[in-house]
Short mmCIF file of C-alpha atoms and ligand atoms in Angstrom, two decimals:
data_model
loop_
_atom_site.label_atom_id
_atom_site.label_comp_id
_atom_site.label_asym_id
_atom_site.label_seq_id
_atom_site.Cartn_x
_atom_site.Cartn_y
_atom_site.Cartn_z
CA MET J 1 0.00 0.00 0.00
CA THR J 2 1.17 3.53 -0.64
CA SER J 3 0.26 6.74 1.11
CA THR J 4 0.44 10.22 -0.28
CA VAL J 5 3.13 12.48 1.13
CA ASN J 6 2.13 16.04 1.93
CA LYS J 7 5.36 17.57 0.78
CA PRO J 8 8.66 16.61 -0.77
CA ALA J 9 11.12 15.11 1.70
CA THR J 10 13.81 17.19 3.37
CA ARG J 11 16.36 16.76 0.57
CA GLY J 12 19.06 19.32 1.04
CA ARG J 13 18.07 20.48 4.51
CA LEU J 14 20.52 18.36 6.45
CA THR J 15 23.48 19.31 4.31
CA GLY J 16 22.03 22.72 3.49
CA SER J 17 23.99 24.45 6.25
CA MET J 18 27.31 23.14 4.92
CA SER J 19 29.43 25.33 2.68
CA GLU J 20 29.99 24.38 -0.95
CA GLU J 21 33.63 23.72 -0.05
CA ARG J 22 32.66 21.28 2.68
CA LEU J 23 30.30 19.41 0.36
CA ASP J 24 33.03 19.25 -2.27
CA GLU J 25 35.43 17.86 0.33
CA ILE J 26 32.92 15.16 1.25
CA LEU J 27 32.24 14.30 -2.38
CA ALA J 28 36.01 14.08 -2.96
CA LEU J 29 36.28 11.53 -0.13
CA PHE J 30 33.68 9.40 -1.89
CA GLU J 31 35.49 9.80 -5.22
CA GLN J 32 38.79 8.74 -3.64
CA ARG J 33 37.42 5.58 -2.07
CA ARG J 34 39.77 2.67 -2.80
CA LEU J 35 37.85 -0.35 -4.09
CA GLY J 36 38.17 -3.46 -1.92
CA TYR J 37 39.15 -1.47 1.17
CA SER J 38 37.26 -0.25 4.20
CA LEU J 39 36.29 3.42 4.25
CA ASP J 40 38.37 6.35 5.41
CA ALA J 41 37.92 7.27 9.08
CA PRO J 42 35.63 10.31 8.59
CA PHE J 43 32.94 8.03 7.12
CA TYR J 44 32.63 6.48 10.56
CA THR J 45 33.19 9.53 12.75
CA ASP J 46 32.35 12.79 10.99
CA ARG J 47 29.14 14.70 11.81
CA ASP J 48 28.78 16.21 8.33
CA ILE J 49 29.08 12.83 6.64
CA PHE J 50 26.55 11.45 9.11
CA ALA J 51 24.17 14.27 8.12
CA ALA J 52 24.82 13.50 4.45
CA ASP J 53 24.11 9.79 5.10
CA MET J 54 20.81 10.64 6.75
CA GLU J 55 19.84 12.73 3.75
CA GLY J 56 21.22 10.59 0.92
CA ILE J 57 20.54 7.11 2.31
CA PHE J 58 17.91 7.20 5.05
CA GLY J 59 16.05 10.16 3.57
CA LYS J 60 15.88 8.70 0.05
CA HIS J 61 15.60 4.91 0.25
CA TRP J 62 13.20 2.37 1.67
CA VAL J 63 13.98 1.69 5.32
CA PHE J 64 12.75 -1.40 7.18
CA ALA J 65 10.73 -0.14 10.16
CA GLY J 66 9.10 -3.21 11.74
CA SER J 67 6.55 -5.91 11.06
CA LEU J 68 2.79 -6.32 11.26
CA ALA J 69 3.31 -8.53 14.31
CA GLU J 70 4.41 -5.38 16.17
CA VAL J 71 1.14 -3.58 15.36
CA PRO J 72 -1.40 -6.43 15.23
CA GLU J 73 -4.60 -4.49 16.06
CA PRO J 74 -6.12 -1.20 14.87
CA GLY J 75 -4.67 1.61 16.99
CA ASP J 76 -1.42 -0.26 17.71
CA TYR J 77 1.66 1.75 16.85
CA ILE J 78 5.42 1.76 17.04
CA THR J 79 7.65 4.79 16.80
CA VAL J 80 10.82 4.52 14.78
CA ASP J 81 13.67 7.02 15.15
CA PHE J 82 16.75 7.30 12.96
CA GLY J 83 19.05 10.28 12.66
CA PRO J 84 16.84 13.36 12.78
CA TYR J 85 13.69 11.47 11.78
CA SER J 86 10.95 10.15 14.03
CA LEU J 87 8.02 8.26 12.55
CA ILE J 88 4.77 6.83 13.85
CA VAL J 89 3.86 3.50 12.22
CA LEU J 90 0.21 2.91 13.05
CA HIS J 91 -2.25 0.12 12.22
CA ASN J 92 -5.32 2.02 11.00
CA ASP J 93 -8.99 1.09 11.22
CA GLU J 94 -9.04 -0.15 7.61
CA GLY J 95 -6.37 -2.73 8.35
CA GLY J 96 -3.63 -0.73 6.63
CA VAL J 97 -0.61 1.06 7.98
CA ASN J 98 -0.24 4.84 8.26
CA VAL J 99 3.24 6.26 8.53
CA LEU J 100 3.27 9.78 9.99
CA HIS J 101 6.08 12.10 10.97
CA ASN J 102 6.11 12.27 14.77
CA VAL J 103 6.47 16.05 14.73
CA CYS J 104 3.61 18.19 16.02
CA ARG J 105 2.43 20.80 13.52
CA HIS J 106 2.14 23.42 16.29
CA ARG J 107 5.70 23.87 17.55
CA GLY J 108 7.26 20.57 16.65
CA ALA J 109 7.10 18.53 19.84
CA ARG J 110 7.23 14.74 19.56
CA VAL J 111 3.57 13.65 19.59
CA LEU J 112 4.04 10.04 20.73
CA THR J 113 6.90 9.47 23.14
CA GLU J 114 6.74 5.71 23.77
CA SER J 115 8.43 3.21 21.46
CA SER J 116 5.15 1.26 21.12
CA GLY J 117 1.59 1.29 22.38
CA THR J 118 -2.06 1.61 21.42
CA THR J 119 -3.73 4.92 20.69
CA GLY J 120 -7.02 6.41 19.53
CA ASN J 121 -6.59 10.05 18.70
CA MET J 122 -3.02 11.20 19.28
CA VAL J 123 -2.63 14.11 21.70
CA CYS J 124 0.53 16.18 21.76
CA GLY J 125 1.68 16.53 25.35
CA TYR J 126 2.68 20.19 24.99
CA HIS J 127 -0.53 22.15 24.16
CA SER J 128 -2.86 19.22 23.49
CA TRP J 129 -3.23 19.52 19.73
CA THR J 130 -5.03 16.33 18.84
CA TYR J 131 -4.68 14.27 15.66
CA ASP J 132 -6.78 11.37 14.38
CA GLN J 133 -5.20 8.16 13.12
CA GLU J 134 -4.90 9.60 9.62
CA GLY J 135 -2.89 12.47 11.08
CA ASN J 136 -5.65 15.08 10.63
CA LEU J 137 -5.67 17.81 13.25
CA VAL J 138 -9.07 17.42 14.92
CA HIS J 139 -8.70 19.55 18.02
CA ALA J 140 -6.61 22.64 18.79
CA SER J 141 -8.34 24.86 21.27
CA ALA J 142 -6.71 28.12 22.21
CA PRO J 143 -8.29 31.20 23.83
CA GLY J 144 -9.43 33.82 21.34
CA GLU J 145 -8.66 31.82 18.16
CA VAL J 146 -11.58 32.13 15.77
CA ASP J 147 -10.35 31.76 12.20
CA PHE J 148 -7.69 29.14 12.67
CA ASN J 149 -7.86 26.58 9.85
CA LYS J 150 -7.10 23.14 11.30
CA GLY J 151 -7.19 21.61 7.83
CA CYS J 152 -3.75 23.05 7.05
CA PHE J 153 -1.95 21.33 9.92
CA ALA J 154 -2.16 17.56 9.53
CA LEU J 155 0.82 15.45 10.55
CA LYS J 156 3.07 14.93 7.56
CA ARG J 157 3.09 11.54 5.95
CA ALA J 158 5.81 9.28 4.66
CA HIS J 159 5.47 6.55 2.05
CA SER J 160 4.94 3.01 3.18
CA ARG J 161 4.90 -0.50 1.74
CA VAL J 162 3.92 -3.69 3.49
CA VAL J 163 5.41 -6.82 1.90
CA ALA J 164 5.09 -10.29 3.40
CA GLY J 165 4.18 -8.59 6.69
CA LEU J 166 7.31 -6.40 6.72
CA ILE J 167 6.75 -2.63 6.91
CA PHE J 168 9.01 -0.33 4.93
CA VAL J 169 8.99 3.46 5.02
CA SER J 170 10.46 6.11 2.77
CA MET J 171 10.79 9.82 3.32
CA ALA J 172 11.69 10.46 -0.30
CA ALA J 173 9.35 12.54 -2.42
CA GLU J 174 9.74 9.80 -5.02
CA PRO J 175 10.98 6.60 -3.39
CA PRO J 176 13.07 4.19 -5.46
CA GLU J 177 10.75 2.41 -7.86
CA ASP J 178 12.72 -0.82 -8.08
CA PHE J 179 11.56 -1.75 -4.58
CA ASP J 180 8.39 -3.20 -6.14
CA GLU J 181 10.45 -5.46 -8.41
CA VAL J 182 12.51 -6.62 -5.44
CA ALA J 183 9.38 -7.17 -3.34
CA LYS J 184 8.01 -9.47 -6.06
CA ILE J 185 11.20 -11.51 -5.80
CA PHE J 186 11.35 -11.87 -2.03
CA GLU J 187 7.63 -12.23 -1.26
CA PRO J 188 7.40 -15.91 -2.39
CA TYR J 189 10.34 -16.77 -0.11
CA LEU J 190 8.90 -15.09 2.99
CA GLY J 191 5.15 -15.32 2.40
CA PRO J 192 4.71 -18.99 3.49
CA HIS J 193 5.98 -18.07 6.98
CA GLU J 194 2.95 -15.74 7.37
CA ILE J 195 4.01 -12.93 9.64
CA SER J 196 0.38 -11.85 10.00
CA LYS J 197 -0.17 -15.04 12.03
CA THR J 198 2.77 -14.44 14.37
CA LYS J 199 3.26 -12.49 17.57
CA VAL J 200 6.23 -10.79 19.16
CA ALA J 201 7.85 -13.13 21.68
CA TYR J 202 10.62 -10.70 22.53
CA GLN J 203 12.26 -7.50 21.33
CA GLN J 204 15.77 -6.35 22.18
CA GLN J 205 16.93 -2.77 21.66
CA LEU J 206 20.68 -2.59 21.77
CA ILE J 207 22.64 0.64 21.50
CA GLU J 208 25.97 -0.04 19.81
CA GLU J 209 28.69 2.60 20.16
CA GLY J 210 29.51 2.44 16.48
CA ASN J 211 28.62 4.06 13.17
CA TRP J 212 25.66 2.46 11.37
CA LYS J 213 27.90 1.36 8.49
CA LEU J 214 30.13 -0.61 10.86
CA VAL J 215 27.01 -2.38 12.15
CA MET J 216 26.03 -3.28 8.60
CA GLU J 217 29.55 -4.27 7.57
CA ASN J 218 29.79 -6.58 10.55
CA ASN J 219 26.52 -8.23 9.61
CA ARG J 220 27.63 -8.93 6.06
CA GLU J 221 30.40 -11.42 6.76
CA CYS J 222 31.07 -14.54 8.80
CA TYR J 223 34.85 -14.21 8.75
CA HIS J 224 34.49 -13.33 12.44
CA CYS J 225 32.13 -16.25 13.24
CA ASP J 226 34.72 -17.91 15.48
CA GLY J 227 33.61 -15.15 17.83
CA HIS J 228 30.07 -16.60 17.86
CA PRO J 229 30.33 -20.00 19.60
CA GLU J 230 26.55 -20.24 20.20
CA LEU J 231 25.60 -19.30 16.64
CA ALA J 232 28.24 -21.58 15.11
CA CYS J 233 26.36 -24.62 16.55
CA SER J 234 23.59 -24.16 14.00
CA LEU J 235 24.70 -21.60 11.41
CA PHE J 236 27.42 -23.20 9.32
CA PRO J 237 30.54 -21.08 9.90
CA THR J 238 31.47 -21.78 6.27
CA TRP J 239 28.92 -19.15 5.20
CA GLY J 240 30.51 -16.83 2.62
CA LEU J 241 33.25 -19.34 1.76
CA THR J 242 33.67 -21.37 -1.42
CA GLU J 243 35.30 -24.71 -2.26
CA GLU J 244 38.47 -22.72 -2.98
CA THR J 245 38.52 -20.54 0.12
CA VAL J 246 37.34 -22.96 2.81
CA PRO J 247 40.19 -23.51 5.32
CA THR J 248 41.30 -27.06 6.14
CA HIS J 249 40.06 -26.89 9.74
CA LEU J 250 36.53 -26.38 8.35
CA ALA J 251 36.71 -29.18 5.74
CA ASP J 252 34.37 -31.47 7.74
CA VAL J 253 31.89 -28.68 8.32
CA TRP J 254 31.98 -27.86 4.61
CA GLN J 255 31.07 -31.47 3.74
CA ARG J 256 28.27 -31.48 6.32
CA ASN J 257 26.97 -28.26 4.83
CA LEU J 258 26.88 -29.79 1.32
CA THR J 259 24.90 -32.78 2.56
CA ALA J 260 22.48 -30.54 4.47
CA GLU J 261 22.10 -28.38 1.40
CA SER J 262 21.02 -31.25 -0.81
CA ASP J 263 18.55 -32.43 1.85
CA LEU J 264 17.13 -28.91 2.10
CA ARG J 265 16.74 -28.63 -1.66
CA TRP J 266 14.83 -31.90 -1.73
CA ARG J 267 12.46 -30.61 0.95
CA CYS J 268 11.97 -27.23 -0.72
CA GLU J 269 11.11 -28.89 -4.02
CA ARG J 270 8.69 -31.18 -2.26
CA TYR J 271 6.89 -28.26 -0.60
CA GLY J 272 7.21 -25.80 -3.48
CA LEU J 273 9.41 -23.37 -1.54
CA PRO J 274 11.97 -21.23 -3.39
CA TYR J 275 15.53 -21.62 -2.16
CA GLU J 276 17.97 -20.35 -4.82
CA VAL J 277 20.33 -17.53 -3.91
CA ILE J 278 19.36 -14.27 -5.59
CA GLU J 279 21.91 -11.59 -4.97
CA GLU J 280 21.83 -8.01 -6.24
CA LEU J 281 23.50 -6.20 -3.39
CA ASP J 282 25.13 -3.36 -5.29
CA THR J 283 23.73 -3.71 -8.79
CA ARG J 284 20.40 -1.99 -8.16
CA VAL J 285 19.04 0.86 -6.05
CA GLN J 286 17.18 -1.51 -3.72
CA GLY J 287 20.15 -3.81 -3.07
CA PHE J 288 19.24 -7.19 -1.63
CA ARG J 289 20.17 -10.83 -1.18
CA ILE J 290 17.81 -13.70 -0.43
CA SER J 291 18.32 -17.44 -0.09
CA ARG J 292 17.21 -20.46 1.87
CA GLU J 293 20.18 -22.19 3.41
CA PRO J 294 20.54 -25.21 5.68
CA LEU J 295 21.27 -25.19 9.38
CA ASP J 296 23.60 -27.66 11.08
CA GLY J 297 22.51 -30.54 13.33
CA ASP J 298 18.74 -31.08 13.22
CA GLY J 299 18.54 -28.26 10.70
CA GLU J 300 15.46 -26.68 12.26
CA SER J 301 16.43 -23.71 14.36
CA PHE J 302 19.14 -21.66 16.11
CA SER J 303 19.58 -24.01 19.08
CA ALA J 304 22.74 -25.85 20.14
CA SER J 305 21.48 -29.04 18.46
CA GLY J 306 19.67 -27.34 15.60
CA ARG J 307 16.40 -28.60 17.09
CA ARG J 308 13.21 -26.49 17.01
CA LEU J 309 12.84 -23.79 19.68
CA SER J 310 9.09 -23.42 19.31
CA LYS J 311 6.75 -26.39 18.87
CA LYS J 312 4.36 -24.49 16.60
CA LEU J 313 5.08 -24.39 12.89
CA LEU J 314 4.64 -21.02 11.22
CA GLY J 315 2.01 -20.29 8.58
CA ASP J 316 1.18 -23.13 6.26
CA LEU J 317 4.62 -24.74 6.48
CA ARG J 318 4.60 -28.51 6.77
CA ASP J 319 8.11 -29.22 7.99
CA PHE J 320 10.40 -27.77 10.66
CA ARG J 321 13.57 -28.81 8.87
CA LEU J 322 13.69 -25.88 6.48
CA GLY J 323 16.95 -24.24 7.54
CA ARG J 324 16.87 -20.49 7.41
CA CYS J 325 15.41 -18.27 4.75
CA SER J 326 17.70 -15.27 5.12
CA MET J 327 17.42 -11.86 3.54
CA HIS J 328 19.78 -8.89 3.49
CA LEU J 329 18.35 -5.54 2.45
CA GLN J 330 20.22 -2.29 1.97
CA PRO J 331 20.48 -0.03 3.85
CA ASN J 332 19.51 -1.22 7.32
CA SER J 333 18.10 -4.71 7.74
CA TRP J 334 18.53 -8.45 7.78
CA PHE J 335 16.17 -11.32 8.55
CA HIS J 336 16.02 -15.03 9.31
CA PHE J 337 12.75 -16.86 8.58
CA LEU J 338 12.72 -20.38 10.07
CA GLY J 339 10.08 -23.07 10.38
CA ASP J 340 9.45 -22.29 14.05
CA HIS J 341 10.24 -18.58 14.38
CA ILE J 342 11.32 -15.43 12.59
CA ILE J 343 13.94 -12.89 13.63
CA THR J 344 14.01 -9.38 12.16
CA PHE J 345 16.94 -7.02 12.64
CA SER J 346 17.07 -3.30 11.93
CA ALA J 347 19.86 -0.80 12.41
CA PHE J 348 18.76 2.76 13.19
CA PRO J 349 21.51 5.40 13.20
CA VAL J 350 21.46 7.63 16.27
CA SER J 351 24.63 9.70 15.79
CA PRO J 352 27.96 9.27 13.94
CA GLY J 353 29.18 6.93 16.69
CA GLN J 354 25.95 5.31 17.87
CA THR J 355 23.40 2.93 16.34
CA LEU J 356 20.29 1.30 17.73
CA VAL J 357 19.97 -2.36 16.71
CA ARG J 358 16.44 -3.62 17.17
CA THR J 359 16.00 -7.40 17.12
CA THR J 360 12.54 -8.96 17.22
CA TRP J 361 11.70 -12.63 17.73
CA LEU J 362 8.33 -13.73 16.29
CA VAL J 363 6.57 -17.03 16.97
CA ALA J 364 3.22 -18.47 15.84
CA ASP J 365 0.43 -16.43 17.39
CA ASP J 366 -1.02 -19.51 19.10
CA ALA J 367 2.32 -20.58 20.62
CA VAL J 368 2.21 -20.39 24.39
CA GLU J 369 5.26 -19.28 26.33
CA GLY J 370 6.38 -21.94 28.80
CA VAL J 371 4.39 -24.59 26.91
CA ASP J 372 5.41 -24.33 23.25
CA TYR J 373 8.60 -22.34 23.75
CA ASP J 374 10.92 -21.23 26.49
CA LEU J 375 11.74 -17.55 26.05
CA ASP J 376 15.33 -17.81 27.30
CA GLU J 377 16.04 -20.74 24.98
CA LEU J 378 14.34 -19.05 22.03
CA THR J 379 16.40 -15.88 22.37
CA HIS J 380 19.68 -17.25 23.74
CA THR J 381 21.72 -17.69 20.55
CA TRP J 382 21.00 -14.31 19.02
CA LYS J 383 21.13 -12.41 22.29
CA GLN J 384 24.65 -13.77 22.76
CA THR J 385 25.51 -13.16 19.11
CA ASN J 386 24.25 -9.59 19.24
CA ILE J 387 26.36 -8.81 22.31
CA GLN J 388 29.42 -10.31 20.60
CA ASP J 389 28.71 -8.31 17.44
CA LYS J 390 28.25 -5.14 19.49
CA ASP J 391 31.76 -5.68 20.89
CA PHE J 392 33.23 -6.15 17.40
CA VAL J 393 31.53 -3.02 16.10
CA GLU J 394 32.68 -0.96 19.09
CA LEU J 395 36.26 -2.14 18.71
CA CYS J 396 36.21 -0.96 15.09
CA GLN J 397 34.64 2.38 15.99
CA ARG J 398 37.41 3.01 18.51
CA GLY J 399 39.97 2.03 15.90
CA ALA J 400 38.47 4.36 13.30
CA SER J 401 38.84 7.21 15.80
CA SER J 402 42.60 6.67 16.09
CA PRO J 403 45.06 8.71 14.00
CA ALA J 404 46.74 5.37 13.22
CA TYR J 405 43.68 4.03 11.40
CA GLU J 406 43.82 3.60 7.66
CA PRO J 407 41.49 1.59 5.43
CA GLY J 408 42.31 -2.12 5.30
CA PRO J 409 41.56 -4.73 2.61
CA TYR J 410 38.42 -6.82 2.61
CA MET J 411 39.09 -10.56 2.22
CA LYS J 412 37.34 -12.74 -0.40
CA SER J 413 34.90 -14.02 2.22
CA GLU J 414 33.96 -10.40 2.94
CA TYR J 415 32.63 -9.76 -0.56
CA GLN J 416 29.23 -8.80 0.84
CA VAL J 417 30.84 -6.12 2.98
CA GLU J 418 32.46 -4.76 -0.14
CA ALA J 419 29.08 -4.94 -1.90
CA PHE J 420 27.43 -2.98 0.92
CA ILE J 421 30.12 -0.30 0.81
CA ASN J 422 29.98 -0.17 -3.00
CA TRP J 423 26.25 0.31 -2.82
CA TYR J 424 26.61 3.04 -0.20
CA VAL J 425 29.32 4.90 -2.13
CA GLN J 426 27.38 4.73 -5.41
CA ARG J 427 24.17 5.95 -3.83
CA MET J 428 25.90 8.80 -2.01
CA LYS J 429 27.90 9.91 -5.03
CA GLU J 430 24.69 10.10 -7.01
CA HIS J 431 23.01 12.05 -4.21
CA LEU J 432 25.85 14.54 -3.67
CA ALA J 433 26.63 15.06 -7.32
S1 FES S 1 3.90 21.59 20.19
FE1 FES S 1 2.30 20.12 20.04
S2 FES S 1 0.60 21.17 20.81
FE2 FES S 1 2.16 22.65 20.95
FE1 FE2 S 2 28.57 -11.49 13.90
#
């Protein structure tokens, strides 16, 4: 579904206060970027580049905000903040989703201050201007005001799309059109897991002291997976490697992965589920990668044995042993869809050196905690993994702040990191030029 925006997005406003010379300097840094190497330090630390990122990436592309499971009933909302933006994502009475800027049209106060909740009309806490769920200003009493036209002061809207239960938002006046093509590709992979019949089992909000690009870079490789002992029980640590690059100490794991892969393919063909890797990370505006890949052990879930963590199958799936359907989307998200649960991840930039990583675990809506799943067991692997990743990201942020830092080479197994950075550099060069 698409909503109409009231006004073009804030293109130019975030970098508008910078001098031409400063913008030229920033553009030159993008032009100088050495292929195959990490970025220069200012990309991770500089306030002006952060402002440019918010304008050129988060202000212009589709951003993953959350899922329908987070707003299951009419009136349910989440607020989503990144950089200077704050949005209200609200389940409306017609069953759709309204995305409204969380900025009061009186003097700009945040209208909703909680990260989630249920609301009827939305009342700004400052002078009680009141908006309906469509964002229309319905009440603004003030002594002596007689000819005040409320119709001119609705909350501003952003674009939205809901695909396979995932909610995407865009602040652009004209959001990238190729998102619809990409959505047609990934919907058949994710659709059978039926997010609309899931509920949130747990959500973790983790502030990482690192630039948003370091968070994304870290997510796009498994070169560091020795640092994830819990995850490595089920996610083959050979991910990202090839026959040529797999090290000898992982030869057994590689063979096990091949066997699990052929078993998974057989199952997918039996159930009519797509599984092929489709990867267009830096060759289109809406960069993405999707695949269905096996898990180790029992092949069902992210547990130590690979065994299911929730007893209830999702959607109309007929088998738990379906590995993980994993998707990477530029600029800020990644996902694992399993037979028994789904995990969504989003990275929301806070400042040049700080990023909020929101992780949400979804289970079948009729799964009962303590009966069908144990919450600690369900969340253990990725809670541990997220903490380990946070440490890696923070180590890199501290390194990037040192005068001794200089860009280092990405290894072959880090090709997706390179693809993410390529995508970022291309998109920003186009924006700044
Ligand atoms: S700023 Fe919202 S009512 Fe005044
Ligand atoms: Fe990691």
